[in-house]
mmCIF file of C-alpha atoms and ligand atoms in Angstrom:
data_model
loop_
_atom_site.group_PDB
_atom_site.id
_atom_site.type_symbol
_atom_site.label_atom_id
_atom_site.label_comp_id
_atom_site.label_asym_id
_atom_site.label_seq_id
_atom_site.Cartn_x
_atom_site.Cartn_y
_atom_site.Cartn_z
ATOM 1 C CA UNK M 1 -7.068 76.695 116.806
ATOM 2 C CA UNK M 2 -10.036 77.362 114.413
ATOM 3 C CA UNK M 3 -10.938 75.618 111.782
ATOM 4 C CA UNK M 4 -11.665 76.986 108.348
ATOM 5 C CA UNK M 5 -14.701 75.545 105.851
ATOM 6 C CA UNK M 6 -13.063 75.505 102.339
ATOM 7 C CA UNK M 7 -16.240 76.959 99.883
ATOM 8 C CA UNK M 8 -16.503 74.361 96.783
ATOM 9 C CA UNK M 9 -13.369 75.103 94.505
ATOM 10 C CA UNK M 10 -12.865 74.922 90.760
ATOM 11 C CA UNK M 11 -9.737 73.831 89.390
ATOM 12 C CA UNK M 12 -7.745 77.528 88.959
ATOM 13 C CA UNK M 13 -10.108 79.942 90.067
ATOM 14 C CA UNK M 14 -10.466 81.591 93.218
ATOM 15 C CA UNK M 15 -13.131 81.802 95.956
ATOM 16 C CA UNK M 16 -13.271 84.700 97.691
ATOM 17 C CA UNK M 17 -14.349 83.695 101.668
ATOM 18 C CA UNK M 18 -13.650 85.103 104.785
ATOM 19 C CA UNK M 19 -11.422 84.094 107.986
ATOM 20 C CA UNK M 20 -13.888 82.184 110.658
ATOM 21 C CA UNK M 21 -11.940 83.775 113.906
ATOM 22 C CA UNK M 22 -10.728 87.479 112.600
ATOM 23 C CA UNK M 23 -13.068 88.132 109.750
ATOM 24 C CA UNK M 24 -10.377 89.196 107.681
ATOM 25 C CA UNK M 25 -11.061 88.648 103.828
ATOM 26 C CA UNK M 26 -9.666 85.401 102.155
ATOM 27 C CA UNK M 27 -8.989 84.202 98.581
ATOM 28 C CA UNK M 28 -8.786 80.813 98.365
ATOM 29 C CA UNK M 29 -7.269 78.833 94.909
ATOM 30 C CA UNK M 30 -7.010 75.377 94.309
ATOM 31 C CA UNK M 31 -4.161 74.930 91.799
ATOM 32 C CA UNK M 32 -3.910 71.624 91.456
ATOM 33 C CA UNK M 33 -5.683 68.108 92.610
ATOM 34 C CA UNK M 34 -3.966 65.304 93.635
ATOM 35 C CA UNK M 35 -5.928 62.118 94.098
ATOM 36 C CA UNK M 36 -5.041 59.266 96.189
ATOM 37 C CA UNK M 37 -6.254 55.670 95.003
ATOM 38 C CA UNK M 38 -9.167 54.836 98.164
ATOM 39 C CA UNK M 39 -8.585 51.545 99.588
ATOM 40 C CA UNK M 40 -11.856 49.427 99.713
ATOM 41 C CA UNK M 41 -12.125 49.715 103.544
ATOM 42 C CA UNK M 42 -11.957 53.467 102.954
ATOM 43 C CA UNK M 43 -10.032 55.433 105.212
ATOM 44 C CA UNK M 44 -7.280 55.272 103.821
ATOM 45 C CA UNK M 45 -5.379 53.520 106.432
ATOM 46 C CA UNK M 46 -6.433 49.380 105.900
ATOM 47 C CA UNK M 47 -5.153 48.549 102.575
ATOM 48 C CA UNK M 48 -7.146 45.987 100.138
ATOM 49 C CA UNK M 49 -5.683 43.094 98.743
ATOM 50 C CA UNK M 50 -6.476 43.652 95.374
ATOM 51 C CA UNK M 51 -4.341 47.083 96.303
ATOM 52 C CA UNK M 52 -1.427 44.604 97.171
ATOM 53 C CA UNK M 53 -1.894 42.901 93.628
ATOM 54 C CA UNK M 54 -2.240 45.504 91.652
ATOM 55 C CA UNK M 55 0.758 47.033 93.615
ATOM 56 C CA UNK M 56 3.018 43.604 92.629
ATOM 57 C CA UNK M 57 1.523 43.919 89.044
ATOM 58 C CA UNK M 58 3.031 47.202 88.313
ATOM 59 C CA UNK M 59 6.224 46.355 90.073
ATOM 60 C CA UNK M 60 6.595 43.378 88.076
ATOM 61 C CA UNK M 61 5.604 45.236 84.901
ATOM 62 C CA UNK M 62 8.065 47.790 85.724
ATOM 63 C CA UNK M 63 10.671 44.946 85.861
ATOM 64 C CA UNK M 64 9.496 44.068 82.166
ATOM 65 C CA UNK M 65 9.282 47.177 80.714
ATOM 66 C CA UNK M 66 13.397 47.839 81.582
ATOM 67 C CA UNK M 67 14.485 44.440 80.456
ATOM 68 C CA UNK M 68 12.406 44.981 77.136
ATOM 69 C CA UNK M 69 14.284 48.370 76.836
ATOM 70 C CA UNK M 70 16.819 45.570 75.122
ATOM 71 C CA UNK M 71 14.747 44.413 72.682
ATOM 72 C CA UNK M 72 15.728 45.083 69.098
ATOM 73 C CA UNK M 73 19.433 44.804 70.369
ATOM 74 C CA UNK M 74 18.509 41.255 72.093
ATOM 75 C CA UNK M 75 16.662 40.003 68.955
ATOM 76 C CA UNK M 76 19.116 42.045 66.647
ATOM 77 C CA UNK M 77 17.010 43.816 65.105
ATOM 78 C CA UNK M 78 18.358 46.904 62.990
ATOM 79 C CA UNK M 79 17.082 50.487 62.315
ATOM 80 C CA UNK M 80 16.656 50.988 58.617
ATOM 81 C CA UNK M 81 15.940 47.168 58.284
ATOM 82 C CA UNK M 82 12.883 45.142 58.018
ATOM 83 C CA UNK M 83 11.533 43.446 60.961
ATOM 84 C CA UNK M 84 11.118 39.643 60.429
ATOM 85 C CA UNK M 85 8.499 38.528 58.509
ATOM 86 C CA UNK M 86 8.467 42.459 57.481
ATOM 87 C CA UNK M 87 6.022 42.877 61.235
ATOM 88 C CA UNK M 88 3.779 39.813 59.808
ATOM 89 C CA UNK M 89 3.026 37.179 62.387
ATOM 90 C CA UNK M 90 0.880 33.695 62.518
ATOM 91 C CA UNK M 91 -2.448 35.760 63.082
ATOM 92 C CA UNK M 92 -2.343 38.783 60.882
ATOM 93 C CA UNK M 93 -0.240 37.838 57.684
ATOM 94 C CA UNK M 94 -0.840 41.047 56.091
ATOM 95 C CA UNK M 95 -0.086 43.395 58.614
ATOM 96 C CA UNK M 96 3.711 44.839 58.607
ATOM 97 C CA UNK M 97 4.356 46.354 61.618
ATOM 98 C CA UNK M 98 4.531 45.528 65.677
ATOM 99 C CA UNK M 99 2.781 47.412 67.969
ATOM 100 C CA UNK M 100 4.674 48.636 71.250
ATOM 101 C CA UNK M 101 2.612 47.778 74.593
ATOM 102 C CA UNK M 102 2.980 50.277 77.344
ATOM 103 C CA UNK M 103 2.041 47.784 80.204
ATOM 104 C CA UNK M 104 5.434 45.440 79.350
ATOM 105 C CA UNK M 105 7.031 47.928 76.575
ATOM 106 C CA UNK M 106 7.653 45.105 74.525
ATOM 107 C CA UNK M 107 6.628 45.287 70.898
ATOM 108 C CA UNK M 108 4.742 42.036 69.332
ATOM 109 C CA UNK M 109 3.410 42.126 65.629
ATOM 110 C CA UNK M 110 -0.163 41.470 67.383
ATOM 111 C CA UNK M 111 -2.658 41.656 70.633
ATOM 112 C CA UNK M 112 -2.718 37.919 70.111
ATOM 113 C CA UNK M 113 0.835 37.128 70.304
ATOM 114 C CA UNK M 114 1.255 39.969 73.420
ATOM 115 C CA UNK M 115 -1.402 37.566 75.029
ATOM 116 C CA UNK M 116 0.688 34.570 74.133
ATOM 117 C CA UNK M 117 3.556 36.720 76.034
ATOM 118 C CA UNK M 118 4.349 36.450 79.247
ATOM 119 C CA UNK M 119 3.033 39.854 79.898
ATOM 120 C CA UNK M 120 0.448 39.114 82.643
ATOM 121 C CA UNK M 121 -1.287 42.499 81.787
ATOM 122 C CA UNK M 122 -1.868 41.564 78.732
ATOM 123 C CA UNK M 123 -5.130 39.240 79.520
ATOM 124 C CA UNK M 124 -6.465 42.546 80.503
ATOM 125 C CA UNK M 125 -6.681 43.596 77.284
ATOM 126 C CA UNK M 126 -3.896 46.842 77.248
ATOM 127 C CA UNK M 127 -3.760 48.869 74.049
ATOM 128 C CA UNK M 128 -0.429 49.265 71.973
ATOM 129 C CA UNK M 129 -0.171 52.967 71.954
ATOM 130 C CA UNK M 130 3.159 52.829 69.826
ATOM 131 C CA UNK M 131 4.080 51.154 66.263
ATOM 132 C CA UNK M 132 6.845 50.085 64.468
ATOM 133 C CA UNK M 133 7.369 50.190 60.806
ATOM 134 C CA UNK M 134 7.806 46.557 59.778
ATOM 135 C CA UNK M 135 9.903 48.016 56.654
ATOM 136 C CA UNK M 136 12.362 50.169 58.304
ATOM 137 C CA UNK M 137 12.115 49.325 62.238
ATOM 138 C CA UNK M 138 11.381 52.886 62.941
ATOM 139 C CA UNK M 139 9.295 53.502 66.240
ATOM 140 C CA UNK M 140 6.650 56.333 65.999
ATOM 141 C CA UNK M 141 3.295 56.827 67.818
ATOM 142 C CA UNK M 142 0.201 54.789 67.061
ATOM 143 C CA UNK M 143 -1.376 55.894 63.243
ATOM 144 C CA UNK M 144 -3.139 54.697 60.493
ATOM 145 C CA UNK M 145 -1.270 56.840 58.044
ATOM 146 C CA UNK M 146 1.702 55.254 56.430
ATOM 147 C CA UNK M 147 5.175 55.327 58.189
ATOM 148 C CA UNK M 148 6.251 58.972 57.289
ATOM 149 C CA UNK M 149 9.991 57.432 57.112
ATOM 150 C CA UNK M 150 9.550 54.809 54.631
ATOM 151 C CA UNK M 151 6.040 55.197 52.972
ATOM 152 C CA UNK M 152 5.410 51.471 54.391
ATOM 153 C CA UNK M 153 1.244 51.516 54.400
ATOM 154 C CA UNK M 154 1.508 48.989 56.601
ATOM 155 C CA UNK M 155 -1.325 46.320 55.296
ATOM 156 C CA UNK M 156 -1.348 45.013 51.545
ATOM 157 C CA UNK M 157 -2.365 47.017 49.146
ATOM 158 C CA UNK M 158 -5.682 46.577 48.040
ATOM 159 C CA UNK M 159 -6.519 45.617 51.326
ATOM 160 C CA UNK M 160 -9.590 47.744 52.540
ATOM 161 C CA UNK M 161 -8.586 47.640 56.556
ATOM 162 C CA UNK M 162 -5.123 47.551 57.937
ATOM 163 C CA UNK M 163 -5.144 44.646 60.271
ATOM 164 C CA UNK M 164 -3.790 43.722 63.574
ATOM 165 C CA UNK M 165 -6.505 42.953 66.116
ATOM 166 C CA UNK M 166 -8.443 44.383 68.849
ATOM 167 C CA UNK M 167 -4.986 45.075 70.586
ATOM 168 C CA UNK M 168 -4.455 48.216 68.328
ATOM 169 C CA UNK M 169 -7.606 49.743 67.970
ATOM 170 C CA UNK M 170 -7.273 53.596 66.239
ATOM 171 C CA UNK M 171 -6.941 55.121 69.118
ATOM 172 C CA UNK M 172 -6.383 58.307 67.476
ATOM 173 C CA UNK M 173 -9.513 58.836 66.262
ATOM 174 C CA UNK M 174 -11.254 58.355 69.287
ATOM 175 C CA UNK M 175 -11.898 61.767 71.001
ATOM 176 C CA UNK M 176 -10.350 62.705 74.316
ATOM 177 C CA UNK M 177 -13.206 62.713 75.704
ATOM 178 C CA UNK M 178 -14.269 59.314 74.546
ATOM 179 C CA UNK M 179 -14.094 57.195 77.398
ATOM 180 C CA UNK M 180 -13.255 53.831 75.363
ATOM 181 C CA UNK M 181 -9.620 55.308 75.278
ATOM 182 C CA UNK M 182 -9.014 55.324 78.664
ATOM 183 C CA UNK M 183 -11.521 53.480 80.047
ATOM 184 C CA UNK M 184 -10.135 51.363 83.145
ATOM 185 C CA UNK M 185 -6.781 52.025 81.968
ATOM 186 C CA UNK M 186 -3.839 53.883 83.769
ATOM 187 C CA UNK M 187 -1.208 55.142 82.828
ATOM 188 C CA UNK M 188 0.964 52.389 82.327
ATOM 189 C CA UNK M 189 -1.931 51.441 80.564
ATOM 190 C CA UNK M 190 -2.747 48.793 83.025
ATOM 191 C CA UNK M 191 -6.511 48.031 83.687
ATOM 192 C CA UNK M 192 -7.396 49.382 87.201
ATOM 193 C CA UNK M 193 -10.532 48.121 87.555
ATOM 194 C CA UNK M 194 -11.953 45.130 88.733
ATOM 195 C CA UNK M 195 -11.142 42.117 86.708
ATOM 196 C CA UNK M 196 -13.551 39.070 86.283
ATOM 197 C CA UNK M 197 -12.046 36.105 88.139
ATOM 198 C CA UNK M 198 -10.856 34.531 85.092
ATOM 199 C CA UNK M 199 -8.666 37.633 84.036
ATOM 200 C CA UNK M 200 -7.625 37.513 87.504
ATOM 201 C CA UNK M 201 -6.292 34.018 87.734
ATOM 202 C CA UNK M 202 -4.975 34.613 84.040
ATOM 203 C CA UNK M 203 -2.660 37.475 85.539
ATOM 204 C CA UNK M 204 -1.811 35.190 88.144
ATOM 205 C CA UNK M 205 -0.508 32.231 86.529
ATOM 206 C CA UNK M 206 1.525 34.913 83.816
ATOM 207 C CA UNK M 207 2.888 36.578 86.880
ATOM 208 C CA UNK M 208 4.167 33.794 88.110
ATOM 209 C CA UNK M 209 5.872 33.050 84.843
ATOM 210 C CA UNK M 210 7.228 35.955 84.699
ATOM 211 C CA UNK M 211 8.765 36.373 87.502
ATOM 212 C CA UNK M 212 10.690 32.723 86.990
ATOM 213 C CA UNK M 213 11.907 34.224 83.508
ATOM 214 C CA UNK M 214 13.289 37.444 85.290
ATOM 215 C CA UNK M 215 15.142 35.383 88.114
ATOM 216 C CA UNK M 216 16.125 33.212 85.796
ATOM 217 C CA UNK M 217 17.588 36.287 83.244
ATOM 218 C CA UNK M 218 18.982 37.942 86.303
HETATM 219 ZN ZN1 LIG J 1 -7.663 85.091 110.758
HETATM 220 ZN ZN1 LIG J 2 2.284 43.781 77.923
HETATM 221 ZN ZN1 LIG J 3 0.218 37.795 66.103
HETATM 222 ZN ZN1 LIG J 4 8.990 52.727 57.790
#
């Protein structure tokens, strides 16, 4: 058997190279990357234990995000009515609408009261990337434009910035390639990076909670 050197490769284009053992011509094309998450040991074969957390963190978020599917139908809330308190909550009294976070898929009216959840991704500081109208309960993605359903502007008027906290951050007018957007965040929207030791043992006490609510729910 012979073993064949792959040239550098762009994504989509093709190297032209030729066949170590028979000298025959050879185009070679990457189409696609995949890329594995490297364990800390490297290798790929011992895995870490923050790979075992992280791995329980998204299961147990996963867990979340289907029970929160029953949300508005739990807390019986209605489409084409206002949420309560119109999206208002303790820390932003102006602000009329809930944001939707993707690490539980719950909606809260605030990044403070997704913290006081028992999300236990939310100490990592996840960004809603989903709002809903606090006039009409629609769902739509993440804007600063009023609701296109209702006309709901979403803060007072008069008031010179729309409010709800660091948890819903424009993100549409960041730039792709801004890395603020994504930065340490997958697609769940779950920080992947190394946590400082208080996050960490933040997580760990709301996972714990968690999981008691979901045995106890199922
Ligand atoms: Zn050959
Ligand atoms: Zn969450
Ligand atoms: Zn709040
Ligand atoms: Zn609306």
């Amino acid at each position: 058997m012979s073993e064949l050197e792959i040239p550098p490769l762009q994504r989509g284009k093709s190297v032209g190279t030729g066949c170590r053992s028979c000298h025959a011509p050879l185009m070679v094309r990457m189409s696609n990357v995949l890329v594995d998450r490297l364990s800390a040991s490297g290798g790929g074969g011992a895995r870490g234990e923050a790979d075992d957390e992280d791995e329980e963190l998204e299961s147990l978020l996963k867990k979340l995000r289907r029970k929160n599917l029953d949300q508005f139908k739990v807390m019986g809330l209605l489409i084409g009515k206002p949420l309560p308190q119109k999206g208002a909550c303790k820390h932003y009294a102006h602000s009329y609408r809930w944001l939707r976070f993707p690490c539980c898929g719950r909606a809260h009216p605030c990044a403070a009261c997704h913290e006081a959840s028992d999300c236990p991704a939310a100490a990592m500081g996840v960004w809603a990337n989903r709002m809903i109208c606090g006039k009409c309960s629609r769902e739509m993605p993440y804007s600063s434009s009023p609701c296109p359903h209702c006309g709901n502007t979403f803060t007072r008027p008069g008031d010179a910035h729309w409010q709800g906290g660091g948890g819903c951050r424009d993100q549409q007018r960041l730039s792709n390639k801004d890395s603020r957007k994504y930065k340490g965040v997958s697609a769940t929207g779950v920080k992947k990076t190394t946590s400082s030791k208080a996050q960490r043992v933040g997580v760990a006490g709301k996972k714990a909670t968690a999981v008691k609510r979901l045995e106890k729910a199922a």
